Coordinates of C-alpha atoms and ligand atoms in Angstrom, one line a residue:
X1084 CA -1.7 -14.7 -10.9
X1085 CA 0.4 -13.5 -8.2
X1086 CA -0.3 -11.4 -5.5
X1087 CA 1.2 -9.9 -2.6
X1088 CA 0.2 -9.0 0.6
X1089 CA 1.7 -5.3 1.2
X1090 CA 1.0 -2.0 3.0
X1091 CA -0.6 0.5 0.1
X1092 CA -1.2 4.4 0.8
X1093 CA -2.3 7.4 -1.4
X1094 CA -0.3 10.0 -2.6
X1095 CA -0.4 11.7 0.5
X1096 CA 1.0 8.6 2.7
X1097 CA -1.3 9.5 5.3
X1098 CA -3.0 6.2 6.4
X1099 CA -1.2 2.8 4.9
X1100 CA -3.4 0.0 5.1
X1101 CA -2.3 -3.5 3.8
X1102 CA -3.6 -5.5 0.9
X1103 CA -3.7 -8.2 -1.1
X1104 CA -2.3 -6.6 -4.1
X1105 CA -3.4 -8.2 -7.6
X1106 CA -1.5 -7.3 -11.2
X1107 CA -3.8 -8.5 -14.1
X1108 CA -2.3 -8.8 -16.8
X1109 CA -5.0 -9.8 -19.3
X1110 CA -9.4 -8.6 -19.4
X1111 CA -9.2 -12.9 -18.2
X1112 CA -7.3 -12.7 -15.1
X1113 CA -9.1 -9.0 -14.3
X1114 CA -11.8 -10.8 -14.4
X1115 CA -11.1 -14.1 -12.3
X1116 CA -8.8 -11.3 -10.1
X1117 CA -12.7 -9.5 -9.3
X1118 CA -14.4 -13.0 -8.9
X1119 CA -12.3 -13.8 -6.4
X1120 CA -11.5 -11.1 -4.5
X1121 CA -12.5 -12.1 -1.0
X1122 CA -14.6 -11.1 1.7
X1123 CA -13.1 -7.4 2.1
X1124 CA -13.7 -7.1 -1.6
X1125 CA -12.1 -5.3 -3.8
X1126 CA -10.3 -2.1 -5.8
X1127 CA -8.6 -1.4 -8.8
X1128 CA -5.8 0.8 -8.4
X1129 CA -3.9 2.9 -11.3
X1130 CA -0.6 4.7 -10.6
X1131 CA -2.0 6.2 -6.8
X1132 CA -1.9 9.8 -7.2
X1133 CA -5.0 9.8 -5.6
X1134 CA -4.0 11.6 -2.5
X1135 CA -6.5 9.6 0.2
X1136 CA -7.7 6.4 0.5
X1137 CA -9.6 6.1 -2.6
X1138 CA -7.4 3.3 -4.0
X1139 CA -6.4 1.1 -1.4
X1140 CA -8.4 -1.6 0.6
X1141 CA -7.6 -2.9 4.4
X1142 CA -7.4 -6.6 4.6
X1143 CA -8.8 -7.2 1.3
X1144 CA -7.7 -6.9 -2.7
X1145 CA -6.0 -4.1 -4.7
X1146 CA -6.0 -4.4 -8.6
X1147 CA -3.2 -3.2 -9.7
X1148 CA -4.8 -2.3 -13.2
X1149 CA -1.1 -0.3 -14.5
X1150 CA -0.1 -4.1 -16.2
X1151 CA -3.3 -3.8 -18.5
X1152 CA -1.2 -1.0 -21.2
X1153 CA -2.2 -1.2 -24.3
X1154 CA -3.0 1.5 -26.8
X1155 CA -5.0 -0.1 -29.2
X1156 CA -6.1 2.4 -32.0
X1157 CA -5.3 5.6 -33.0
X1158 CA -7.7 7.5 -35.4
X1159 CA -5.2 10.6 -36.2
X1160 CA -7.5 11.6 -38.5
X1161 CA -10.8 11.7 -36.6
X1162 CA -8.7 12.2 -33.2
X1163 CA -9.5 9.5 -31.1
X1164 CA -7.5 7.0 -29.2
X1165 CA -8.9 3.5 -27.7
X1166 CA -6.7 2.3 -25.1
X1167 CA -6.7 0.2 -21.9
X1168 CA -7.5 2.6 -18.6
X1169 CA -3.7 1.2 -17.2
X1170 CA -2.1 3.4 -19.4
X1171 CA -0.7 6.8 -18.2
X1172 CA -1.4 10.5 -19.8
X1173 CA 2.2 10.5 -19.6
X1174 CA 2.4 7.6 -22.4
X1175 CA -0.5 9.3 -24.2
X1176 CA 1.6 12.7 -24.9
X1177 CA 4.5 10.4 -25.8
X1178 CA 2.6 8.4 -28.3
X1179 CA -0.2 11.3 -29.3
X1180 CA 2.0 14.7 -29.0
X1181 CA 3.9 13.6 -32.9
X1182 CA 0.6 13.2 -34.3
X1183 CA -1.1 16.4 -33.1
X1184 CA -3.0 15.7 -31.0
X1185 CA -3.1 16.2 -26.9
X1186 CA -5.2 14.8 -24.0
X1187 CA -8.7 16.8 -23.9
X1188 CA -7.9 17.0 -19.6
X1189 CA -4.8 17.0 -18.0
X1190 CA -4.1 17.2 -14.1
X1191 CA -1.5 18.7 -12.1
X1192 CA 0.8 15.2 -12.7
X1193 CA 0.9 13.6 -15.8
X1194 CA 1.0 10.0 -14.3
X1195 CA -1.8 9.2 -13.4
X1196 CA -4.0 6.4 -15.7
X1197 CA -6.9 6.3 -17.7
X1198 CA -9.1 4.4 -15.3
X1199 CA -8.0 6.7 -12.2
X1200 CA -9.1 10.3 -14.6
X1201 CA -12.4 8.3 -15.1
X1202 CA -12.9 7.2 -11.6
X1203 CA -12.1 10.5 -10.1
X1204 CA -13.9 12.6 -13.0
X1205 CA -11.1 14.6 -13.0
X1206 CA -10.4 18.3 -13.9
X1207 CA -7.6 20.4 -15.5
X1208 CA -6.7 24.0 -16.0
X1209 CA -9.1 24.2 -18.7
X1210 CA -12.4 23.2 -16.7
X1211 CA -13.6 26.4 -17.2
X1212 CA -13.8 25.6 -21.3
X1213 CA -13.1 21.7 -21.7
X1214 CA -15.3 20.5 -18.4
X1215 CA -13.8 17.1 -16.4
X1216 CA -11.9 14.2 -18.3
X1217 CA -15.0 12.1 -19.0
X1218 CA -17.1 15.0 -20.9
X1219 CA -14.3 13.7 -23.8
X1220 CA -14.6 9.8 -23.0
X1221 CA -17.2 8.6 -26.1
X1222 CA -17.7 5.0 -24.4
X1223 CA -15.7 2.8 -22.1
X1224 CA -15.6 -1.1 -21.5
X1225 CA -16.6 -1.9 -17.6
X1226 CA -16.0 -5.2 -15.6
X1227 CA -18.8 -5.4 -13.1
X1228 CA -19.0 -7.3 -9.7
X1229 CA -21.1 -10.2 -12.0
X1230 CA -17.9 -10.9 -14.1
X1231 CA -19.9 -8.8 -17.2
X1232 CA -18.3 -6.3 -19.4
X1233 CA -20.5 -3.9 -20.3
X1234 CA -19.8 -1.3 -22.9
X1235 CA -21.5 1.9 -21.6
X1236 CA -21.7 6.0 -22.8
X1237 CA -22.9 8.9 -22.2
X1238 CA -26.7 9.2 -20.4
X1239 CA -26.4 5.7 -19.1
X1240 CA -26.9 5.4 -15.4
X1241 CA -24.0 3.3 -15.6
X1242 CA -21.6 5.6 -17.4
X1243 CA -22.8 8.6 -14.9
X1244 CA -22.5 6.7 -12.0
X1245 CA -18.7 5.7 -13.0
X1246 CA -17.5 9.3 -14.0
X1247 CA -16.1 9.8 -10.7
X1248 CA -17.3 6.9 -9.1
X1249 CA -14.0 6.0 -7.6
X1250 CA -13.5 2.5 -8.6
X1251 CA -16.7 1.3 -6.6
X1252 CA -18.8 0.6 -10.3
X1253 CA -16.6 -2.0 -11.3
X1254 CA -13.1 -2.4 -13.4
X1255 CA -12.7 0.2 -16.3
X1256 CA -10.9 -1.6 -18.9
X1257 CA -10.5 0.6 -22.1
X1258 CA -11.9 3.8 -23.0
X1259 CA -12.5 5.6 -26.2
X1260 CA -11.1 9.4 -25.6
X1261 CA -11.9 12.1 -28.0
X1262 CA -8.6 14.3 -28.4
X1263 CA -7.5 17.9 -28.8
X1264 CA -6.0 18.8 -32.0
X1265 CA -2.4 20.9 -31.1
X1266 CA 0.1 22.2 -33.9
X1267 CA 3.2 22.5 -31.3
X1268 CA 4.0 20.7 -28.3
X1269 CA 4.7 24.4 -26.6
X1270 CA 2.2 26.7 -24.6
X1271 CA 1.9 30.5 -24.9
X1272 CA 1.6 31.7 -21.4
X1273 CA 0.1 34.8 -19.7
X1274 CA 1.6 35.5 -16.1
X1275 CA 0.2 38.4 -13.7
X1276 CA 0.4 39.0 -10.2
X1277 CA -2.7 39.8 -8.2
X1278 CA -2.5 41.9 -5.0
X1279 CA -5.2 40.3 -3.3
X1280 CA -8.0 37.6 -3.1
X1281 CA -10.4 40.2 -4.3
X1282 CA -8.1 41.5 -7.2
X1283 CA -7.6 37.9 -7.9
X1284 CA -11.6 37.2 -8.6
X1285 CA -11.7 39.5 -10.6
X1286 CA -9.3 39.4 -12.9
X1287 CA -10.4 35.2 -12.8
X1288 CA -13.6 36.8 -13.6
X1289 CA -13.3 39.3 -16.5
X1290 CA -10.3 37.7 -18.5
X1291 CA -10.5 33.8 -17.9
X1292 CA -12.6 33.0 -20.9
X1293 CA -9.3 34.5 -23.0
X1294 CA -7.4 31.6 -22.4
X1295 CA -8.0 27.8 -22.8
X1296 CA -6.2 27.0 -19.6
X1297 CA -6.2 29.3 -16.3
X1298 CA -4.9 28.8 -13.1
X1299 CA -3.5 31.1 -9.8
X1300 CA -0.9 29.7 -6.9
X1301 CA -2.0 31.7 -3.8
X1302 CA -0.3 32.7 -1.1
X1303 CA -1.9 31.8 2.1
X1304 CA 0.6 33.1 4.3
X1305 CA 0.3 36.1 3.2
X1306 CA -2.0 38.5 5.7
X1307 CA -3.5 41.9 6.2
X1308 CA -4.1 43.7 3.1
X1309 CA -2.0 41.3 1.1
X1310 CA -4.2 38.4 1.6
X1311 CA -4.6 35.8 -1.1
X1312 CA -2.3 37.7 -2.7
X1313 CA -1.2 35.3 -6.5
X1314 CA 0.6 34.8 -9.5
X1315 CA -2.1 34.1 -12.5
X1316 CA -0.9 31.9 -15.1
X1317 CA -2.8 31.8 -18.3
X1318 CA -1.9 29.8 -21.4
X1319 CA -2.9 27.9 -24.5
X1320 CA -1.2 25.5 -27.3
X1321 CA 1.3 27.6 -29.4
X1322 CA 0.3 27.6 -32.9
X1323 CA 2.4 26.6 -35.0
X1324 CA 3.2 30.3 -37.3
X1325 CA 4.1 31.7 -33.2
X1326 CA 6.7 30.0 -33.0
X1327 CA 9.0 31.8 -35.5
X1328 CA 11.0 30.6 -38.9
X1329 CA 14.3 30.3 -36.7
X1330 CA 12.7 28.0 -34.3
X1331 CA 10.5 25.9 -36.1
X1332 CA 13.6 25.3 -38.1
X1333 CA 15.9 24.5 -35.0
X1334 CA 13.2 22.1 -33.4
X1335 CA 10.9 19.7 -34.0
X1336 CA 7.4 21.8 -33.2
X1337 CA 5.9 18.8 -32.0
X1338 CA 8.9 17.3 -29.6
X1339 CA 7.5 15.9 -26.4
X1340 CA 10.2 16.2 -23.9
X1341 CA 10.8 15.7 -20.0
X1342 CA 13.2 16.9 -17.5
X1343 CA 13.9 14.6 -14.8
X1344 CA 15.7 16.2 -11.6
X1345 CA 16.7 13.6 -9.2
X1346 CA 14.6 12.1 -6.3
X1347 CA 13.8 13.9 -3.5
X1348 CA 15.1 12.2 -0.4
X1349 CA 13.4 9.7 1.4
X1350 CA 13.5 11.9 4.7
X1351 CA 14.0 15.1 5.5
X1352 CA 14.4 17.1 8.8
X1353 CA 11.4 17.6 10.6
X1354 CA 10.3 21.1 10.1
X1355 CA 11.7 21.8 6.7
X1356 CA 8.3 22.8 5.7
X1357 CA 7.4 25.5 9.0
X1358 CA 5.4 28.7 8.4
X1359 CA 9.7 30.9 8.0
X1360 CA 10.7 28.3 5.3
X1361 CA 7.4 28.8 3.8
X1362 CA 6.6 31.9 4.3
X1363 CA 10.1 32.7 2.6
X1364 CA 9.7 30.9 -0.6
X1365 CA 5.9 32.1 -0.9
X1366 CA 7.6 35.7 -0.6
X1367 CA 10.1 34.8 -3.4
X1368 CA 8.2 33.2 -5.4
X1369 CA 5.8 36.2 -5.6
X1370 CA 8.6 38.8 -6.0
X1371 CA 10.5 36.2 -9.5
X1372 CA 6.6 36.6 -11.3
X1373 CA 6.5 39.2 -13.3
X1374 CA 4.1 41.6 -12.7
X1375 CA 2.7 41.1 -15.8
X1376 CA 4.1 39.3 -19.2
X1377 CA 2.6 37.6 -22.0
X1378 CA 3.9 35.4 -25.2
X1379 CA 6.1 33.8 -23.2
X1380 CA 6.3 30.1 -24.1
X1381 CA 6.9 27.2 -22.2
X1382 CA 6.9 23.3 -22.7
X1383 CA 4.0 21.2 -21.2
X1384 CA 5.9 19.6 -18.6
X1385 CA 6.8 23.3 -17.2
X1386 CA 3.2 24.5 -17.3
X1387 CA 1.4 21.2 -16.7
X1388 CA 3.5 19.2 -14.8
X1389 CA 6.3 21.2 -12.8
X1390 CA 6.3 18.8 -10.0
X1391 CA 6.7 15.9 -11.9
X1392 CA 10.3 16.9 -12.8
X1393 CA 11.1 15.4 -9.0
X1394 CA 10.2 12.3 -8.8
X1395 CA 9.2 11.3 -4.8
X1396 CA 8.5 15.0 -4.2
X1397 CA 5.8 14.1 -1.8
X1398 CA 8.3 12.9 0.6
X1399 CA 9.3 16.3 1.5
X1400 CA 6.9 16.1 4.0
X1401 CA 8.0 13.9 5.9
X1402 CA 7.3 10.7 7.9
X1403 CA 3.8 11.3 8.7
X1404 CA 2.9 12.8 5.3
X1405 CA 0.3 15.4 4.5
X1406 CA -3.4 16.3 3.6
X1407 CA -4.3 17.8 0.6
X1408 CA -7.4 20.0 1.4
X1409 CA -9.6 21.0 -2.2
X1410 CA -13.0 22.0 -2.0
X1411 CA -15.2 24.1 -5.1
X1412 CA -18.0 26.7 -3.6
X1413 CA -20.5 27.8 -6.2
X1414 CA -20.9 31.4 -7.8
X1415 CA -22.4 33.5 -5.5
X1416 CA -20.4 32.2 -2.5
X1417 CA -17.6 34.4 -2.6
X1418 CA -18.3 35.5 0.8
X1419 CA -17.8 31.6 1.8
X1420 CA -14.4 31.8 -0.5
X1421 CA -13.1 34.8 1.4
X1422 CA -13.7 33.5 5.0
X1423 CA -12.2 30.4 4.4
X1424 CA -9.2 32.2 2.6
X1425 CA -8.7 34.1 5.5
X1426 CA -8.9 31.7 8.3
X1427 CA -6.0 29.7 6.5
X1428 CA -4.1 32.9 6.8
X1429 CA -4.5 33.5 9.8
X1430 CA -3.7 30.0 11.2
X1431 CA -0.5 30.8 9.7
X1432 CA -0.6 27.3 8.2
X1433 CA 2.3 26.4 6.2
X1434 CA 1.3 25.5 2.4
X1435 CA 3.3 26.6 -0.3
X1436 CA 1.2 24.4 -3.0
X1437 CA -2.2 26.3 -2.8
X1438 CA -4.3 26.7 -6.3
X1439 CA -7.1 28.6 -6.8
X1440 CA -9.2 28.0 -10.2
X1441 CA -12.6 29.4 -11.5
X1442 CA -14.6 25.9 -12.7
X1443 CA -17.3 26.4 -15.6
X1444 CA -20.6 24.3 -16.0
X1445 CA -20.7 21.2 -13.8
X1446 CA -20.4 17.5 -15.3
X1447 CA -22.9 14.6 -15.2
X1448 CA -21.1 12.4 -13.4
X1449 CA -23.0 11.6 -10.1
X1450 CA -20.1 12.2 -7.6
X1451 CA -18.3 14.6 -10.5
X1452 CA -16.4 17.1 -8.0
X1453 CA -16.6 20.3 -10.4
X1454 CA -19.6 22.9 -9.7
X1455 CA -19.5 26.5 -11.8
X1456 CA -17.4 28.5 -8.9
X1457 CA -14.5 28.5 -7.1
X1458 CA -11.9 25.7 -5.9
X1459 CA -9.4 26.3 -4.1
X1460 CA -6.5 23.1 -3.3
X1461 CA -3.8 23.1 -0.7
X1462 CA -1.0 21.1 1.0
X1463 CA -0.6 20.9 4.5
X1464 CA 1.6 18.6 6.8
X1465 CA -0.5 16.1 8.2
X1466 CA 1.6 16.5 11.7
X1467 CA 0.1 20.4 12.0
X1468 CA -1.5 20.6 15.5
X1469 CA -5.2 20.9 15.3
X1470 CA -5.6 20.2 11.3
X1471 CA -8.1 17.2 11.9
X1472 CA -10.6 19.8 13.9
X1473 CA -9.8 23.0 11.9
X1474 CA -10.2 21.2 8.5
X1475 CA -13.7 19.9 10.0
X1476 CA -14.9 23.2 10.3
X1477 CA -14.0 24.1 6.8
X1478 CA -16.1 21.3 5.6
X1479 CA -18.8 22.7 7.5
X1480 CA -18.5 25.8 5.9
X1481 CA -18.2 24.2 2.7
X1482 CA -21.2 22.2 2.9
X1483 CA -23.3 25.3 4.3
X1484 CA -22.5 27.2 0.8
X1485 CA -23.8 24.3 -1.0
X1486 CA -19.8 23.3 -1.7
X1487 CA -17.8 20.0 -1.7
X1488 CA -14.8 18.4 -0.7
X1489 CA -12.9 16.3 -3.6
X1490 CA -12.9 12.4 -2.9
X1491 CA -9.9 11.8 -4.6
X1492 CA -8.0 14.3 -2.5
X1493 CA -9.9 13.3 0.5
X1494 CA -8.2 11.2 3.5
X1495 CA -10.6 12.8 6.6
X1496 CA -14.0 14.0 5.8
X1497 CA -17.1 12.9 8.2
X1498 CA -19.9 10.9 5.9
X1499 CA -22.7 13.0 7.8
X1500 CA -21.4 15.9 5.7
X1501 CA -21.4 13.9 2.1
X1502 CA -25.2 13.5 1.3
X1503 CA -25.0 17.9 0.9
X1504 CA -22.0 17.4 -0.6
X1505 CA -23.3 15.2 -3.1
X1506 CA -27.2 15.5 -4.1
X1507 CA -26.9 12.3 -6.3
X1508 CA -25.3 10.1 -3.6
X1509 CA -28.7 8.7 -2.8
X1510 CA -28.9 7.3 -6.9
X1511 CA -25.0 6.1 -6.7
X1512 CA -25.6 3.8 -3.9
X1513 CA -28.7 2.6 -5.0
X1514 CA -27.0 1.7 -8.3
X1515 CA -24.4 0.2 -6.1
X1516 CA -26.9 -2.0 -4.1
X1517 CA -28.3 -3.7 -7.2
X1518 CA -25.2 -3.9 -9.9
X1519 CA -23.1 -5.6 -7.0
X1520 CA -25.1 -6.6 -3.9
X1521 CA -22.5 -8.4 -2.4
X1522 CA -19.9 -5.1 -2.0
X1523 CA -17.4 -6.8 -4.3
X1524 CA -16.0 -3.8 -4.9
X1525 CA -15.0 -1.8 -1.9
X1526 CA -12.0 0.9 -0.6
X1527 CA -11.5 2.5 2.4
X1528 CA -13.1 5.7 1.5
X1529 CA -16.1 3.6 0.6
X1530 CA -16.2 2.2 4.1
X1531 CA -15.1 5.1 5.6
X1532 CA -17.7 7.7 3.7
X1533 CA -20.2 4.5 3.7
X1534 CA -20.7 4.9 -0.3
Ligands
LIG2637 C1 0.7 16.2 -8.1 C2 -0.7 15.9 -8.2 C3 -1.5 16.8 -8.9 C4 -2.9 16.5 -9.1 N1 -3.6 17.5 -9.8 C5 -4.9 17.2 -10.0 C6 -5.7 18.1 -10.7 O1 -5.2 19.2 -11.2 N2 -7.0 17.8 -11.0 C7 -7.6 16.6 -10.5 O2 -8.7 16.4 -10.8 N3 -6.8 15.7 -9.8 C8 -5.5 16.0 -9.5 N4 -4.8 15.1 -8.9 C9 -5.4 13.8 -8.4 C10 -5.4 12.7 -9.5 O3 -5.6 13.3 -10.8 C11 -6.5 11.7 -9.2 O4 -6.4 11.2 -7.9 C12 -6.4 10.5 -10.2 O5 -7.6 9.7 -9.9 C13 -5.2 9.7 -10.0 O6 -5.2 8.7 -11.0 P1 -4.4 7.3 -10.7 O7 -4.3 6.5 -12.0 O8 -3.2 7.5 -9.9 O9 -5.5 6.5 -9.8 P2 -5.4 6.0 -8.3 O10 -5.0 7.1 -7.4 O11 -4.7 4.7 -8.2 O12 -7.0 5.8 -8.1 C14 -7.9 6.9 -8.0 C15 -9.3 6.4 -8.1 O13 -9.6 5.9 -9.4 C16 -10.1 4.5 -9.3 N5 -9.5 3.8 -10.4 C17 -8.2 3.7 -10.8 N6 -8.1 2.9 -11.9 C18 -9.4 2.4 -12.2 C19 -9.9 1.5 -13.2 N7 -9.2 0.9 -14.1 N8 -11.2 1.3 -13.1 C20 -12.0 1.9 -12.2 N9 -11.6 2.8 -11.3 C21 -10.3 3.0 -11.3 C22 -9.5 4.0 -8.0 O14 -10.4 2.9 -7.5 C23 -9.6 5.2 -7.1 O15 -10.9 5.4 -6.6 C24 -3.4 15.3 -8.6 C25 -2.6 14.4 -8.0 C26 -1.3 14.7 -7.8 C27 -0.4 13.7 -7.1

């Protein structure tokens, strides 16, 4: 098997290490891949949306799992699909919208894998109903540090100890996914501006439970009595009798289609992205959202997946890349929501991709990000004066309400802060220690974070 020694970065192209980086392309050579791995041990790696270091490795092994594809059954009937964890969501709505059926959790990009939803535990507009991606995975096939392959579900220490484990369990190899049934491939969405963080809460609050999927885009530039001031969008699947005799006829209802703009550059000028630009286009795109509107409909790329339409879009920032800051506080801490909200606005900081969601019951995975509250993601340049300090006293904040920082986002946080973070971290690494005692499996945010 070949394997290449070359610099590897998340999404956020913050802090490139190099690696040996390893393709399997059968469960065989995964496994003789993990035996042999080296000292530095090693990581498998799906498509690298992770926006940290959670998939890459310094001076040891990357495995590459995007080679291992397959999509093995299909129970349209029962809706279920068993595939490898290399294959994409994108594939999944190409091969499972015609049927009817749609992935149970989608994040903000559809390309990312199997095996990197399961190793992040990741969430979706529709946390709030659906929970993270592996509340719907029935059972998955794991390749540990002893060459094993263990076929593990729900309650096992294993299986909990994976959802969200970020690659440090061992090799997902297939999973078996329980589906949502959907009669069109187009949403009915719900837009509404809020005039404020308050006004924001609680219209999150009283009306989120109408809809299957629920998210706001804030704007943090905004100050004074404007603050966290947002456009709600609400939506769910489009039955099929909404749609209308005229356009059922002129479409197919269950078409799965995908605008592709063209790259975005590989540079662009320093300062493209400063609080003016910014704070323009935040004004703007306040001002196009309707006040309020509802029926409208829209296709799943536009109200899943608008930034996958340009493909490279994270080099907009630049050279030195940027941060992508999420953290959830609890119920109760709006106090912790608001402070935080406001310090960003007044640092003037320039992020025009800032989310703000309402999460419902938390998941069993033992480093599963989601707690029932309040999470709030956002892009900044990495290059901002003072980010490293002023993100550090966020975490503080964070950790003080009882909240956490997302590892899959994460590029920066100090470990002293993770064990409040996390209550269960104590149980992961001791599961760690005894499954695979010689740290076969290893990243830079393990040995950065010491997990
Ligand atoms: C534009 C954008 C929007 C996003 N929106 C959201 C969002 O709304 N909600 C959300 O939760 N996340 C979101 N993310 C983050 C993303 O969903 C996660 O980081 C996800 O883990 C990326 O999957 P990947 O296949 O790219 O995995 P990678 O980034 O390659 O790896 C992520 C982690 O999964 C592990 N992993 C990957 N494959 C396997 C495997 N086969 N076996 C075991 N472990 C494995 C890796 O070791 C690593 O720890 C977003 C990312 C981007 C770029």
């Amino acid at each position: 098997m070949a394997a290449d020694t070359v610099p590897v970065t998340g999404w956020g192209r913050t802090a490139p290490t190099t690696a040996r980086l390893i393709r399997p392309r059968t469960y065989e050579e995964a496994a003789a891949a993990v035996r042999n791995c080296g000292v530095r041990g090693g990581i498998p790696r799906g498509l690298g949306r992770a926006y940290g270091d959670a998939a890459q490795n310094a001076g040891g092994s990357v495995l590459d799992m995007t080679g291992l594809d397959r999509i093995h059954t299909i129970d349209a009937g029962g809706g279920t699909v068993l595939c490898d964890a290399g294959v994409s969501l994108h594939r999944l709505m190409e091969v499972l919208l015609p049927l009817g059926w749609f992935v149970p959790v989608t994040p903000g990009t559809r390309f990312v894998t199997v095996g990197g939803a399961i190793g992040a535990d990741i969430h979706g507009k529709n946390h709030h109903v659906s929970g993270s991606f592996t509340r719907h995975v029935l059972s998955l096939e794991l390749l540990t540090a002893d060459g094993e392959i263990h076929t593990v579900g729900h309650g096992t220490p294993l299986f909990e100890a994976t959802a969200g484990g970020m690659g440090l369990t061992g090799v997902i190899l297939t999973a078996t996914i329980r589906l949502q049934p959907v009669e069109t491939s187009l949403m009915r969405v719900a837009t509404e501006r809020a005039t404020d963080l308050d006004d924001l809460m609680a219209r999150l609050t009283a009306t989120d439970h109408h809809h299957r999927y629920s998210v706001a885009w804030i704007d943090l530039l905004a100050r004074g009595a404007a603050t966290g001031r947002a456009v709600l969008t609400r939506g769910d699947h489009a039955p099929l009798e909404s749609l209308g005799r005229r356009a059922r006829a002129r479409r197919d209802p269950l078409a799965f289609r995908t605008p592709r703009l063209p790259a975005a550059p590989a540079f662009l000028p320093q300062g493209l992205l400063s609080r003016t630009t910014v704070g323009l286009f935040n004004e703007f795109w306040y001002r196009k959202a309707p006040r309020a509107r509802t029926g409208a409909l829209q296709t799943i790329p536009a109200f899943f997946h608008p930034l996958d339409g340009v493909p490279h879009w994270n080099r907009v920032y630049g050279r030195g890349g940027f941060v992508q800051y999420q953290f959830v506080v609890g119920q109760g801490q709006e106090d912790t929501l608001r402070r935080i909200v406001n310090r960003i606005s007044q640092r003037r900081c320039p992020s025009f991709l800032a989310v703000l969601k309402r999460f419902g019951d938390a998941d069993p995975g033992w480093l599963s990000f989601p707690l029932p509250g309040w999470t709030l993601a956002l892009d900044l340049p990495a290059s901002l004066p003072g980010l490293g300090g002023f993100l550090d006293e966020l975490d503080e904040e964070v950790a003080a309400a009882g909240g956490r920082v997302y590892l899959a986002k994460d590029s920066r946080l100090r470990p002293e802060l993770l064990t409040a973070m996390y209550p269960r971290l104590d149980d992961f690494r001791a599961l760690r220690a005894e499954l695979d005692p010689r740290g076969v499996f290893m990243s830079d945010l393990a040995r950065r974070l010491d997990l």
